[in-house]
Amino acid sequence: MTGSDAGPARVVIEALRLDRWSRDDVERRADRALALGVGGFILFGGDAERVGRLIERIRDDAARPLWIGADLERGAGQQIRGLIELPPPAALAAHPDPGDAAAAAGRVTAREALSVGINWVIAPVLDLDAEPDNPIIATRSFGADPRRVGELGVRWVDACQSAGAAACAKHFPGHGRTTEDSHIGLPSIDAPAELLEEDLAPFAAAADRVASVMVAHVAYPALGGERAATVEPNIVSGLLRGRLGFEGVVTTDAMIMGGAGPDDASAAVEAVAAGCDLICYPADAGATVAALARAADDALFAARLEEALTRSVRGCPPPARASRPEFEPVAFARNTIVGDVKGLRGWTPRTPTRVVGVSDDPDVGPSAGRAGALGMIVAGELRAAGWRITDDADSGQCIVVLAATPRGWKGRGAPAAEVIEQTRVLIRSARRGLVVLLGHRRWLDALGVPGICAWSTETVMERAAADWLRSAVGAAAGTRPGGTGR
């Protein structure tokens, strides 16, 4: 099928929110989108069995190739319950063998995604962790070094695509230097062009191998535009296509985000004109398709739309299926935990230990695989290992499980001052206290209390942290070998 056979809807990617909408609402939205002729869907939430059935039904009804995508930066379990959760990119970079860890993550993510019919893995993040106050990147990045981010990102991409799924590098030309969240509004990066060369480097490393690239709703005056990169020809067609030579599919970030502006249907037209090939998650797919069709009355836009349609159709990954891999995620994640065994001297499983959850993320939902309150997983794992777990505030040992993660619409990077103070008070209330930080390791310094870094709120990271603690306490007491800490 060529672009001319498809129609403008084929550049639109509709959203299906199994995490928020009722089953009937999801089905109705899918049916409306299929009737429009959309090019695919981006999925959020749901359990593996339901997602698999939904995708199979959608493909059967469509009877045409579809992009079926999901944000899977931390494994397929980030979105789909019952699939494998993985550590975030910052944790992979802390692994003893980060290259192999990145490749394993890409491969496992792809196979897990394909097992339910997802053929487009919207990952990895190639942004630099260049700004401590960035509210949206942090642990989603492989780090601050451009070469290292590029190398690890390429290992992830190659493994993912070798397993059969299309990868998507994001957020071009780099979201790492913002202090605002593009979910909320339009950030502008005022760094000079010479410094932004560092941000471009990881994308340049992946440009000749990654199937798709996502453009950021961020302005880069030094790169030729005051508006979002999404709608800037200098950035999409000039930098990404021209200078970097990228020949794959270019997608927008979600058009419902504040950075896309108040009229996302008009912004979609501008994005296609700038060089984007897919319009991801519009507020109203029908309004967006209508806006694209009206704009196609102009011959120049019609030619650009035809190019986008052709690239969308030709680049669409096949509806392959894969068996789930043999993989032990907790053992894998344990090797990314950062901590010092010496800080656990004096701790014993016999001493009553209180485990308390403290969240800096009160207004955002939990990870897909979480069941129960924050901290319950650590408490349960330690109790199963023979520890005396208690709710008594006067316990001799206290573990605070602190969630402080980058989330859309959260609007800040560092934990709030009151959360930091609450954590300090809890730690100091016991003879021995320790924080298990589910966030970026730099916040351990801000806390100023003993702690270990477990990177993110996925269930697997809490389980891995409990495993690390159990081993480290034994090693600190000299009762078992190993547990050198990292």
GROMACS .gro file of C-alpha atoms in nm:
model
  486
    1MET     CA    1   0.000   0.000   0.000
    2THR     CA    2   0.138   0.344  -0.091
    3GLY     CA    3   0.072   0.671   0.084
    4SER     CA    4  -0.181   0.778  -0.177
    5ASP     CA    5  -0.388   0.470  -0.099
    6ALA     CA    6  -0.404   0.550   0.272
    7GLY     CA    7  -0.534   0.899   0.352
    8PRO     CA    8  -0.423   1.149   0.619
    9ALA     CA    9  -0.550   0.938   0.910
   10ARG     CA   10  -0.262   0.697   0.854
   11VAL     CA   11  -0.020   0.946   1.012
   12VAL     CA   12  -0.229   0.962   1.333
   13ILE     CA   13  -0.156   0.741   1.634
   14GLU     CA   14  -0.456   0.715   1.867
   15ALA     CA   15  -0.425   0.652   2.242
   16LEU     CA   16  -0.595   0.370   2.429
   17ARG     CA   17  -0.580   0.425   2.806
   18LEU     CA   18  -0.654   0.095   2.972
   19ASP     CA   19  -0.516   0.251   3.291
   20ARG     CA   20  -0.790   0.517   3.305
   21TRP     CA   21  -1.084   0.430   3.081
   22SER     CA   22  -1.348   0.162   3.116
   23ARG     CA   23  -1.335  -0.145   2.894
   24ASP     CA   24  -1.630  -0.013   2.692
   25ASP     CA   25  -1.468   0.329   2.646
   26VAL     CA   26  -1.147   0.169   2.523
   27GLU     CA   27  -1.334  -0.049   2.275
   28ARG     CA   28  -1.543   0.242   2.145
   29ARG     CA   29  -1.238   0.462   2.102
   30ALA     CA   30  -1.055   0.185   1.918
   31ASP     CA   31  -1.353   0.133   1.685
   32ARG     CA   32  -1.383   0.505   1.607
   33ALA     CA   33  -1.012   0.529   1.534
   34LEU     CA   34  -1.018   0.225   1.307
   35ALA     CA   35  -1.312   0.373   1.118
   36LEU     CA   36  -1.110   0.691   1.067
   37GLY     CA   37  -0.825   0.481   0.928
   38VAL     CA   38  -0.556   0.570   1.184
   39GLY     CA   39  -0.204   0.439   1.144
   40GLY     CA   40  -0.190   0.281   1.487
   41PHE     CA   41  -0.229   0.309   1.862
   42ILE     CA   42  -0.028   0.389   2.172
   43LEU     CA   43  -0.135   0.186   2.476
   44PHE     CA   44  -0.122   0.268   2.845
   45GLY     CA   45  -0.184   0.013   3.120
   46GLY     CA   46  -0.383  -0.309   3.130
   47ASP     CA   47  -0.290  -0.667   3.210
   48ALA     CA   48  -0.108  -0.883   2.958
   49GLU     CA   49  -0.402  -1.107   2.874
   50ARG     CA   50  -0.641  -0.818   2.810
   51VAL     CA   51  -0.384  -0.621   2.610
   52GLY     CA   52  -0.306  -0.925   2.395
   53ARG     CA   53  -0.674  -0.984   2.318
   54LEU     CA   54  -0.737  -0.618   2.243
   55ILE     CA   55  -0.444  -0.591   2.003
   56GLU     CA   56  -0.541  -0.913   1.827
   57ARG     CA   57  -0.898  -0.787   1.782
   58ILE     CA   58  -0.777  -0.447   1.656
   59ARG     CA   59  -0.543  -0.606   1.402
   60ASP     CA   60  -0.814  -0.841   1.275
   61ASP     CA   61  -1.061  -0.555   1.235
   62ALA     CA   62  -0.808  -0.325   1.070
   63ALA     CA   63  -0.681  -0.582   0.817
   64ARG     CA   64  -0.384  -0.351   0.753
   65PRO     CA   65  -0.043  -0.286   0.911
   66LEU     CA   66  -0.060  -0.089   1.237
   67TRP     CA   67   0.189   0.078   1.464
   68ILE     CA   68   0.110  -0.062   1.810
   69GLY     CA   69   0.328   0.124   2.057
   70ALA     CA   70   0.384   0.179   2.427
   71ASP     CA   71   0.629   0.373   2.643
   72LEU     CA   72   0.849   0.089   2.770
   73GLU     CA   73   1.163   0.259   2.901
   74ARG     CA   74   1.168   0.032   3.206
   75GLY     CA   75   1.060  -0.293   3.047
   76ALA     CA   76   0.721  -0.400   2.917
   77GLY     CA   77   0.602  -0.428   3.277
   78GLN     CA   78   0.623  -0.049   3.304
   79GLN     CA   79   0.285  -0.042   3.128
   80ILE     CA   80   0.153  -0.398   3.111
   81ARG     CA   81   0.081  -0.591   3.430
   82GLY     CA   82   0.217  -0.943   3.422
   83LEU     CA   83   0.515  -0.860   3.200
   84ILE     CA   84   0.873  -0.804   3.314
   85GLU     CA   85   0.970  -0.477   3.482
   86LEU     CA   86   1.327  -0.357   3.441
   87PRO     CA   87   1.550  -0.092   3.599
   88PRO     CA   88   1.550   0.253   3.436
   89PRO     CA   89   1.836   0.362   3.208
   90ALA     CA   90   2.029   0.537   3.487
   91ALA     CA   91   2.034   0.208   3.677
   92LEU     CA   92   2.147   0.014   3.370
   93ALA     CA   93   2.438   0.256   3.344
   94ALA     CA   94   2.530   0.172   3.707
   95HIS     CA   95   2.539  -0.203   3.634
   96PRO     CA   96   2.886  -0.368   3.651
   97ASP     CA   97   2.856  -0.432   3.275
   98PRO     CA   98   2.639  -0.146   3.148
   99GLY     CA   99   2.669  -0.234   2.779
  100ASP     CA  100   2.548  -0.590   2.833
  101ALA     CA  101   2.280  -0.462   3.071
  102ALA     CA  102   2.148  -0.216   2.812
  103ALA     CA  103   2.144  -0.489   2.545
  104ALA     CA  104   1.965  -0.732   2.777
  105ALA     CA  105   1.705  -0.468   2.861
  106GLY     CA  106   1.640  -0.390   2.495
  107ARG     CA  107   1.611  -0.756   2.402
  108VAL     CA  108   1.385  -0.856   2.692
  109THR     CA  109   1.165  -0.550   2.645
  110ALA     CA  110   1.113  -0.627   2.276
  111ARG     CA  111   1.029  -0.993   2.330
  112GLU     CA  112   0.790  -0.914   2.613
  113ALA     CA  113   0.622  -0.644   2.405
  114LEU     CA  114   0.587  -0.872   2.104
  115SER     CA  115   0.438  -1.144   2.324
  116VAL     CA  116   0.120  -0.931   2.351
  117GLY     CA  117   0.137  -0.779   2.002
  118ILE     CA  118   0.317  -0.449   2.069
  119ASN     CA  119   0.556  -0.396   1.777
  120TRP     CA  120   0.673  -0.041   1.851
  121VAL     CA  121   0.877   0.012   2.168
  122ILE     CA  122   0.878   0.385   2.236
  123ALA     CA  123   1.222   0.387   2.397
  124PRO     CA  124   1.507   0.444   2.470
  125VAL     CA  125   1.554   0.795   2.606
  126LEU     CA  126   1.870   0.946   2.457
  127ASP     CA  127   1.845   1.273   2.648
  128LEU     CA  128   2.139   1.372   2.867
  129ASP     CA  129   2.100   1.391   3.244
  130ALA     CA  130   2.249   1.739   3.223
  131GLU     CA  131   2.031   1.941   3.461
  132PRO     CA  132   1.973   1.830   3.824
  133ASP     CA  133   1.653   2.034   3.844
  134ASN     CA  134   1.506   1.874   3.531
  135PRO     CA  135   1.160   1.755   3.636
  136ILE     CA  136   1.109   1.490   3.366
  137ILE     CA  137   1.437   1.318   3.263
  138ALA     CA  138   1.672   1.223   3.553
  139THR     CA  139   1.670   0.841   3.588
  140ARG     CA  140   1.515   0.803   3.241
  141SER     CA  141   1.857   0.895   3.098
  142PHE     CA  142   2.168   0.678   3.069
  143GLY     CA  143   2.369   0.968   3.214
  144ALA     CA  144   2.535   1.301   3.143
  145ASP     CA  145   2.819   1.188   2.916
  146PRO     CA  146   2.716   1.215   2.547
  147ARG     CA  147   2.940   0.934   2.426
  148ARG     CA  148   2.827   0.696   2.701
  149VAL     CA  149   2.459   0.775   2.643
  150GLY     CA  150   2.507   0.715   2.271
  151GLU     CA  151   2.689   0.386   2.321
  152LEU     CA  152   2.437   0.247   2.570
  153GLY     CA  153   2.145   0.374   2.366
  154VAL     CA  154   2.275   0.203   2.053
  155ARG     CA  155   2.326  -0.124   2.242
  156TRP     CA  156   1.964  -0.099   2.362
  157VAL     CA  157   1.829  -0.013   2.015
  158ASP     CA  158   2.023  -0.287   1.836
  159ALA     CA  159   1.907  -0.553   2.081
  160CYS     CA  160   1.546  -0.439   2.069
  161GLN     CA  161   1.529  -0.431   1.691
  162SER     CA  162   1.719  -0.758   1.650
  163ALA     CA  163   1.444  -0.915   1.861
  164GLY     CA  164   1.182  -0.792   1.613
  165ALA     CA  165   1.032  -0.469   1.751
  166ALA     CA  166   1.087  -0.116   1.623
  167ALA     CA  167   1.259   0.117   1.871
  168CYS     CA  168   1.207   0.493   1.910
  169ALA     CA  169   1.485   0.726   2.027
  170LYS     CA  170   1.356   1.026   2.221
  171HIS     CA  171   1.329   1.327   2.275
  172PHE     CA  172   1.514   1.491   1.983
  173PRO     CA  173   1.716   1.713   1.993
  174GLY     CA  174   1.740   1.666   2.370
  175HIS     CA  175   1.514   1.732   2.671
  176GLY     CA  176   1.789   1.701   2.930
  177ARG     CA  177   1.863   2.070   2.991
  178THR     CA  178   1.509   2.186   3.069
  179THR     CA  179   1.391   2.297   3.410
  180GLU     CA  180   1.027   2.275   3.301
  181ASP     CA  181   0.812   1.977   3.208
  182SER     CA  182   0.683   1.980   2.849
  183HIS     CA  183   0.371   1.798   2.971
  184ILE     CA  184   0.276   2.123   3.143
  185GLY     CA  185   0.403   2.394   2.906
  186LEU     CA  186   0.666   2.478   2.646
  187PRO     CA  187   1.017   2.474   2.794
  188SER     CA  188   1.288   2.674   2.620
  189ILE     CA  189   1.654   2.577   2.635
  190ASP     CA  190   1.873   2.887   2.623
  191ALA     CA  191   2.204   2.699   2.594
  192PRO     CA  192   2.435   2.799   2.307
  193ALA     CA  193   2.454   2.585   1.995
  194GLU     CA  194   2.804   2.468   2.086
  195LEU     CA  195   2.678   2.314   2.411
  196LEU     CA  196   2.375   2.161   2.240
  197GLU     CA  197   2.614   1.963   2.021
  198GLU     CA  198   2.652   1.737   2.325
  199ASP     CA  199   2.276   1.676   2.332
  200LEU     CA  200   2.272   1.590   1.962
  201ALA     CA  201   2.558   1.339   1.989
  202PRO     CA  202   2.356   1.038   2.118
  203PHE     CA  203   2.097   1.085   1.843
  204ALA     CA  204   2.372   1.110   1.585
  205ALA     CA  205   2.510   0.779   1.714
  206ALA     CA  206   2.173   0.606   1.666
  207ALA     CA  207   2.055   0.785   1.351
  208ASP     CA  208   2.158   0.517   1.103
  209ARG     CA  209   2.005   0.226   1.300
  210VAL     CA  210   1.698   0.328   1.499
  211ALA     CA  211   1.360   0.281   1.329
  212SER     CA  212   1.198   0.597   1.464
  213VAL     CA  213   1.278   0.919   1.649
  214MET     CA  214   1.045   1.122   1.871
  215VAL     CA  215   1.074   1.502   1.862
  216ALA     CA  216   1.043   1.707   2.181
  217HIS     CA  217   0.786   1.975   2.259
  218VAL     CA  218   1.076   2.201   2.359
  219ALA     CA  219   1.206   2.525   2.203
  220TYR     CA  220   1.574   2.562   2.108
  221PRO     CA  221   1.645   2.923   2.001
  222ALA     CA  222   2.011   2.847   1.933
  223LEU     CA  223   1.909   2.575   1.686
  224GLY     CA  224   1.684   2.798   1.481
  225GLY     CA  225   1.345   2.838   1.638
  226GLU     CA  226   1.146   2.994   1.921
  227ARG     CA  227   0.866   2.738   1.888
  228ALA     CA  228   0.855   2.369   1.984
  229ALA     CA  229   1.099   2.154   1.789
  230THR     CA  230   0.792   1.954   1.684
  231VAL     CA  231   0.688   2.230   1.444
  232GLU     CA  232   1.029   2.368   1.347
  233PRO     CA  233   1.150   2.267   0.997
  234ASN     CA  234   1.504   2.379   1.088
  235ILE     CA  235   1.514   2.110   1.354
  236VAL     CA  236   1.312   1.822   1.204
  237SER     CA  237   1.399   1.854   0.836
  238GLY     CA  238   1.720   2.049   0.876
  239LEU     CA  239   1.897   1.889   1.172
  240LEU     CA  240   1.746   1.542   1.199
  241ARG     CA  241   1.691   1.465   0.831
  242GLY     CA  242   1.958   1.682   0.674
  243ARG     CA  243   2.257   1.693   0.903
  244LEU     CA  244   2.212   1.363   1.089
  245GLY     CA  245   2.087   1.184   0.778
  246PHE     CA  246   1.800   1.009   0.958
  247GLU     CA  247   1.582   0.821   0.709
  248GLY     CA  248   1.338   0.648   0.944
  249VAL     CA  249   1.003   0.759   1.084
  250VAL     CA  250   0.975   1.082   1.284
  251THR     CA  251   0.698   1.100   1.543
  252THR     CA  252   0.576   1.379   1.764
  253ASP     CA  253   0.554   1.342   2.138
  254ALA     CA  254   0.198   1.321   2.273
  255MET     CA  255  -0.001   1.609   2.128
  256ILE     CA  256  -0.213   1.635   2.444
  257MET     CA  257   0.092   1.773   2.626
  258GLY     CA  258   0.106   2.140   2.717
  259GLY     CA  259   0.419   2.193   2.509
  260ALA     CA  260   0.224   2.120   2.191
  261GLY     CA  261   0.008   2.427   2.249
  262PRO     CA  262  -0.365   2.483   2.304
  263ASP     CA  263  -0.472   2.384   1.949
  264ASP     CA  264  -0.309   2.050   1.889
  265ALA     CA  265  -0.493   1.986   1.562
  266SER     CA  266  -0.337   2.297   1.409
  267ALA     CA  267  -0.004   2.203   1.566
  268ALA     CA  268  -0.032   1.861   1.399
  269VAL     CA  269  -0.051   2.029   1.059
  270GLU     CA  270   0.257   2.235   1.142
  271ALA     CA  271   0.438   1.925   1.266
  272VAL     CA  272   0.378   1.738   0.941
  273ALA     CA  273   0.487   2.046   0.744
  274ALA     CA  274   0.805   2.059   0.953
  275GLY     CA  275   0.890   1.698   0.866
  276CYS     CA  276   0.714   1.475   1.121
  277ASP     CA  277   0.558   1.154   0.986
  278LEU     CA  278   0.339   1.044   1.278
  279ILE     CA  279   0.111   1.250   1.504
  280CYS     CA  280   0.104   1.075   1.840
  281TYR     CA  281  -0.187   1.090   2.087
  282PRO     CA  282  -0.393   1.389   1.971
  283ALA     CA  283  -0.668   1.518   2.195
  284ASP     CA  284  -0.924   1.447   1.922
  285ALA     CA  285  -0.814   1.216   1.642
  286GLY     CA  286  -1.110   1.312   1.423
  287ALA     CA  287  -1.035   1.685   1.450
  288THR     CA  288  -0.671   1.621   1.371
  289VAL     CA  289  -0.751   1.412   1.062
  290ALA     CA  290  -0.991   1.683   0.943
  291ALA     CA  291  -0.726   1.953   0.991
  292LEU     CA  292  -0.473   1.751   0.792
  293ALA     CA  293  -0.724   1.693   0.513
  294ARG     CA  294  -0.806   2.066   0.489
  295ALA     CA  295  -0.438   2.159   0.484
  296ALA     CA  296  -0.382   1.915   0.196
  297ASP     CA  297  -0.565   2.162  -0.033
  298ASP     CA  298  -0.226   2.330  -0.049
  299ALA     CA  299  -0.004   2.151  -0.301
  300LEU     CA  300   0.318   2.187  -0.102
  301PHE     CA  301   0.158   2.050   0.214
  302ALA     CA  302  -0.009   1.772   0.017
  303ALA     CA  303   0.333   1.661  -0.112
  304ARG     CA  304   0.478   1.662   0.240
  305LEU     CA  305   0.176   1.471   0.373
  306GLU     CA  306   0.217   1.214   0.095
  307GLU     CA  307   0.581   1.168   0.197
  308ALA     CA  308   0.478   1.119   0.561
  309LEU     CA  309   0.206   0.872   0.463
  310THR     CA  310   0.445   0.670   0.250
  311ARG     CA  311   0.708   0.660   0.522
  312SER     CA  312   0.448   0.566   0.786
  313VAL     CA  313   0.315   0.278   0.576
  314ARG     CA  314   0.654   0.148   0.462
  315GLY     CA  315   0.815   0.185   0.804
  316CYS     CA  316   0.536   0.018   0.997
  317PRO     CA  317   0.683  -0.288   1.171
  318PRO     CA  318   0.524  -0.625   1.094
  319PRO     CA  319   0.278  -0.778   1.343
  320ALA     CA  320   0.531  -1.032   1.471
  321ARG     CA  321   0.484  -1.236   1.787
  322ALA     CA  322   0.756  -1.365   2.019
  323SER     CA  323   0.766  -1.603   2.310
  324ARG     CA  324   0.846  -1.457   2.649
  325PRO     CA  325   1.215  -1.487   2.741
  326GLU     CA  326   1.368  -1.683   3.026
  327PHE     CA  327   1.490  -1.401   3.250
  328GLU     CA  328   1.529  -1.332   3.621
  329PRO     CA  329   1.455  -0.961   3.668
  330VAL     CA  330   1.524  -0.937   4.044
  331ALA     CA  331   1.877  -1.076   4.013
  332PHE     CA  332   1.935  -0.844   3.717
  333ALA     CA  333   1.801  -0.540   3.904
  334ARG     CA  334   1.997  -0.623   4.220
  335ASN     CA  335   2.320  -0.556   4.032
  336THR     CA  336   2.211  -0.197   3.971
  337ILE     CA  337   2.153  -0.112   4.339
  338VAL     CA  338   2.403   0.146   4.466
  339GLY     CA  339   2.493   0.130   4.835
  340ASP     CA  340   2.768   0.075   5.090
  341VAL     CA  341   2.768  -0.236   5.306
  342LYS     CA  342   2.965  -0.051   5.574
  343GLY     CA  343   2.660   0.166   5.643
  344LEU     CA  344   2.476  -0.144   5.763
  345ARG     CA  345   2.714  -0.242   6.040
  346GLY     CA  346   2.516  -0.309   6.355
  347TRP     CA  347   2.198  -0.401   6.167
  348THR     CA  348   2.054  -0.743   6.242
  349PRO     CA  349   1.743  -0.927   6.120
  350ARG     CA  350   1.658  -0.999   6.484
  351THR     CA  351   1.609  -0.632   6.578
  352PRO     CA  352   1.250  -0.511   6.526
  353THR     CA  353   1.250  -0.316   6.199
  354ARG     CA  354   0.991  -0.066   6.086
  355VAL     CA  355   0.940  -0.013   5.710
  356VAL     CA  356   0.767   0.312   5.613
  357GLY     CA  357   0.674   0.436   5.268
  358VAL     CA  358   0.712   0.806   5.188
  359SER     CA  359   0.609   0.938   4.847
  360ASP     CA  360   0.712   1.252   4.666
  361ASP     CA  361   0.468   1.150   4.391
  362PRO     CA  362   0.129   1.191   4.561
  363ASP     CA  363  -0.063   1.308   4.256
  364VAL     CA  364   0.057   1.053   4.004
  365GLY     CA  365  -0.035   0.689   3.966
  366PRO     CA  366   0.180   0.395   4.076
  367SER     CA  367   0.378   0.178   3.838
  368ALA     CA  368   0.175  -0.080   3.645
  369GLY     CA  369   0.291  -0.375   3.853
  370ARG     CA  370   0.253  -0.225   4.201
  371ALA     CA  371   0.006  -0.377   4.441
  372GLY     CA  372  -0.037  -0.231   4.787
  373ALA     CA  373   0.118   0.062   4.967
  374LEU     CA  374   0.468   0.188   4.908
  375GLY     CA  375   0.717  -0.008   5.122
  376MET     CA  376   0.500  -0.319   5.157
  377ILE     CA  377   0.714  -0.510   4.909
  378VAL     CA  378   1.038  -0.440   5.097
  379ALA     CA  379   0.869  -0.529   5.425
  380GLY     CA  380   0.722  -0.849   5.285
  381GLU     CA  381   1.047  -0.965   5.127
  382LEU     CA  382   1.245  -0.903   5.447
  383ARG     CA  383   0.979  -1.072   5.661
  384ALA     CA  384   0.993  -1.375   5.434
  385ALA     CA  385   1.370  -1.381   5.487
  386GLY     CA  386   1.324  -1.399   5.865
  387TRP     CA  387   1.345  -1.033   5.964
  388ARG     CA  388   1.133  -0.904   6.253
  389ILE     CA  389   0.913  -0.648   6.078
  390THR     CA  390   0.698  -0.426   6.301
  391ASP     CA  391   0.474  -0.121   6.280
  392ASP     CA  392   0.605   0.003   6.613
  393ALA     CA  393   0.735   0.360   6.590
  394ASP     CA  394   0.986   0.279   6.867
  395SER     CA  395   1.153   0.001   6.671
  396GLY     CA  396   1.530  -0.020   6.682
  397GLN     CA  397   1.570  -0.010   6.304
  398CYS     CA  398   1.379   0.198   6.049
  399ILE     CA  399   1.380   0.168   5.670
  400VAL     CA  400   1.214   0.449   5.475
  401VAL     CA  401   1.118   0.358   5.119
  402LEU     CA  402   1.115   0.695   4.944
  403ALA     CA  403   0.959   0.736   4.597
  404ALA     CA  404   1.102   1.041   4.419
  405THR     CA  405   1.075   0.975   4.047
  406PRO     CA  406   1.041   1.180   3.726
  407ARG     CA  407   0.676   1.178   3.621
  408GLY     CA  408   0.475   1.375   3.368
  409TRP     CA  409   0.286   1.672   3.514
  410LYS     CA  410   0.475   1.646   3.845
  411GLY     CA  411   0.664   1.966   3.768
  412ARG     CA  412   0.974   1.930   3.984
  413GLY     CA  413   1.296   1.732   3.993
  414ALA     CA  414   1.412   1.732   4.355
  415PRO     CA  415   1.196   1.586   4.632
  416ALA     CA  416   0.984   1.850   4.805
  417ALA     CA  417   1.135   2.005   5.119
  418GLU     CA  418   0.863   1.860   5.341
  419VAL     CA  419   0.925   1.511   5.199
  420ILE     CA  420   1.297   1.542   5.269
  421GLU     CA  421   1.226   1.657   5.624
  422GLN     CA  422   0.971   1.379   5.685
  423THR     CA  423   1.227   1.122   5.569
  424ARG     CA  424   1.500   1.265   5.792
  425VAL     CA  425   1.272   1.264   6.097
  426LEU     CA  426   1.177   0.900   6.041
  427ILE     CA  427   1.537   0.790   5.988
  428ARG     CA  428   1.657   0.970   6.300
  429SER     CA  429   1.372   0.836   6.513
  430ALA     CA  430   1.538   0.493   6.532
  431ARG     CA  431   1.876   0.380   6.662
  432ARG     CA  432   1.960   0.274   6.309
  433GLY     CA  433   1.792   0.422   6.002
  434LEU     CA  434   1.825   0.384   5.629
  435VAL     CA  435   1.646   0.521   5.324
  436VAL     CA  436   1.577   0.306   5.017
  437LEU     CA  437   1.557   0.572   4.751
  438LEU     CA  438   1.339   0.494   4.450
  439GLY     CA  439   1.480   0.782   4.251
  440HIS     CA  440   1.802   0.940   4.128
  441ARG     CA  441   2.109   0.874   4.341
  442ARG     CA  442   2.191   1.247   4.364
  443TRP     CA  443   1.898   1.291   4.603
  444LEU     CA  444   2.078   1.077   4.861
  445ASP     CA  445   2.320   1.367   4.907
  446ALA     CA  446   2.027   1.607   4.946
  447LEU     CA  447   1.878   1.383   5.216
  448GLY     CA  448   2.200   1.367   5.417
  449VAL     CA  449   2.103   1.035   5.582
  450PRO     CA  450   2.228   0.678   5.527
  451GLY     CA  451   2.073   0.516   5.223
  452ILE     CA  452   2.090   0.308   4.911
  453CYS     CA  453   1.971   0.394   4.561
  454ALA     CA  454   1.713   0.165   4.399
  455TRP     CA  455   1.631   0.406   4.115
  456SER     CA  456   1.257   0.369   4.042
  457THR     CA  457   0.919   0.265   4.176
  458GLU     CA  458   0.883  -0.056   3.975
  459THR     CA  459   0.806  -0.351   4.199
  460VAL     CA  460   1.121  -0.524   4.080
  461MET     CA  461   1.335  -0.244   4.226
  462GLU     CA  462   1.179  -0.281   4.571
  463ARG     CA  463   1.230  -0.655   4.559
  464ALA     CA  464   1.588  -0.608   4.443
  465ALA     CA  465   1.651  -0.356   4.721
  466ALA     CA  466   1.523  -0.601   4.983
  467ASP     CA  467   1.747  -0.872   4.840
  468TRP     CA  468   2.045  -0.636   4.847
  469LEU     CA  469   1.972  -0.534   5.207
  470ARG     CA  470   1.937  -0.894   5.324
  471SER     CA  471   2.271  -0.985   5.171
  472ALA     CA  472   2.447  -0.666   5.277
  473VAL     CA  473   2.341  -0.694   5.642
  474GLY     CA  474   2.479  -1.048   5.646
  475ALA     CA  475   2.802  -0.933   5.482
  476ALA     CA  476   2.841  -0.638   5.720
  477ALA     CA  477   2.801  -0.878   6.014
  478GLY     CA  478   3.049  -1.120   5.861
  479THR     CA  479   2.794  -1.401   5.845
  480ARG     CA  480   2.801  -1.460   5.473
  481PRO     CA  481   3.042  -1.397   5.188
  482GLY     CA  482   3.004  -1.143   4.909
  483GLY     CA  483   2.786  -0.834   4.929
  484THR     CA  484   3.067  -0.592   4.855
  485GLY     CA  485   2.822  -0.312   4.779
  486ARG     CA  486   2.843  -0.082   4.481
   0.00000   0.00000   0.00000
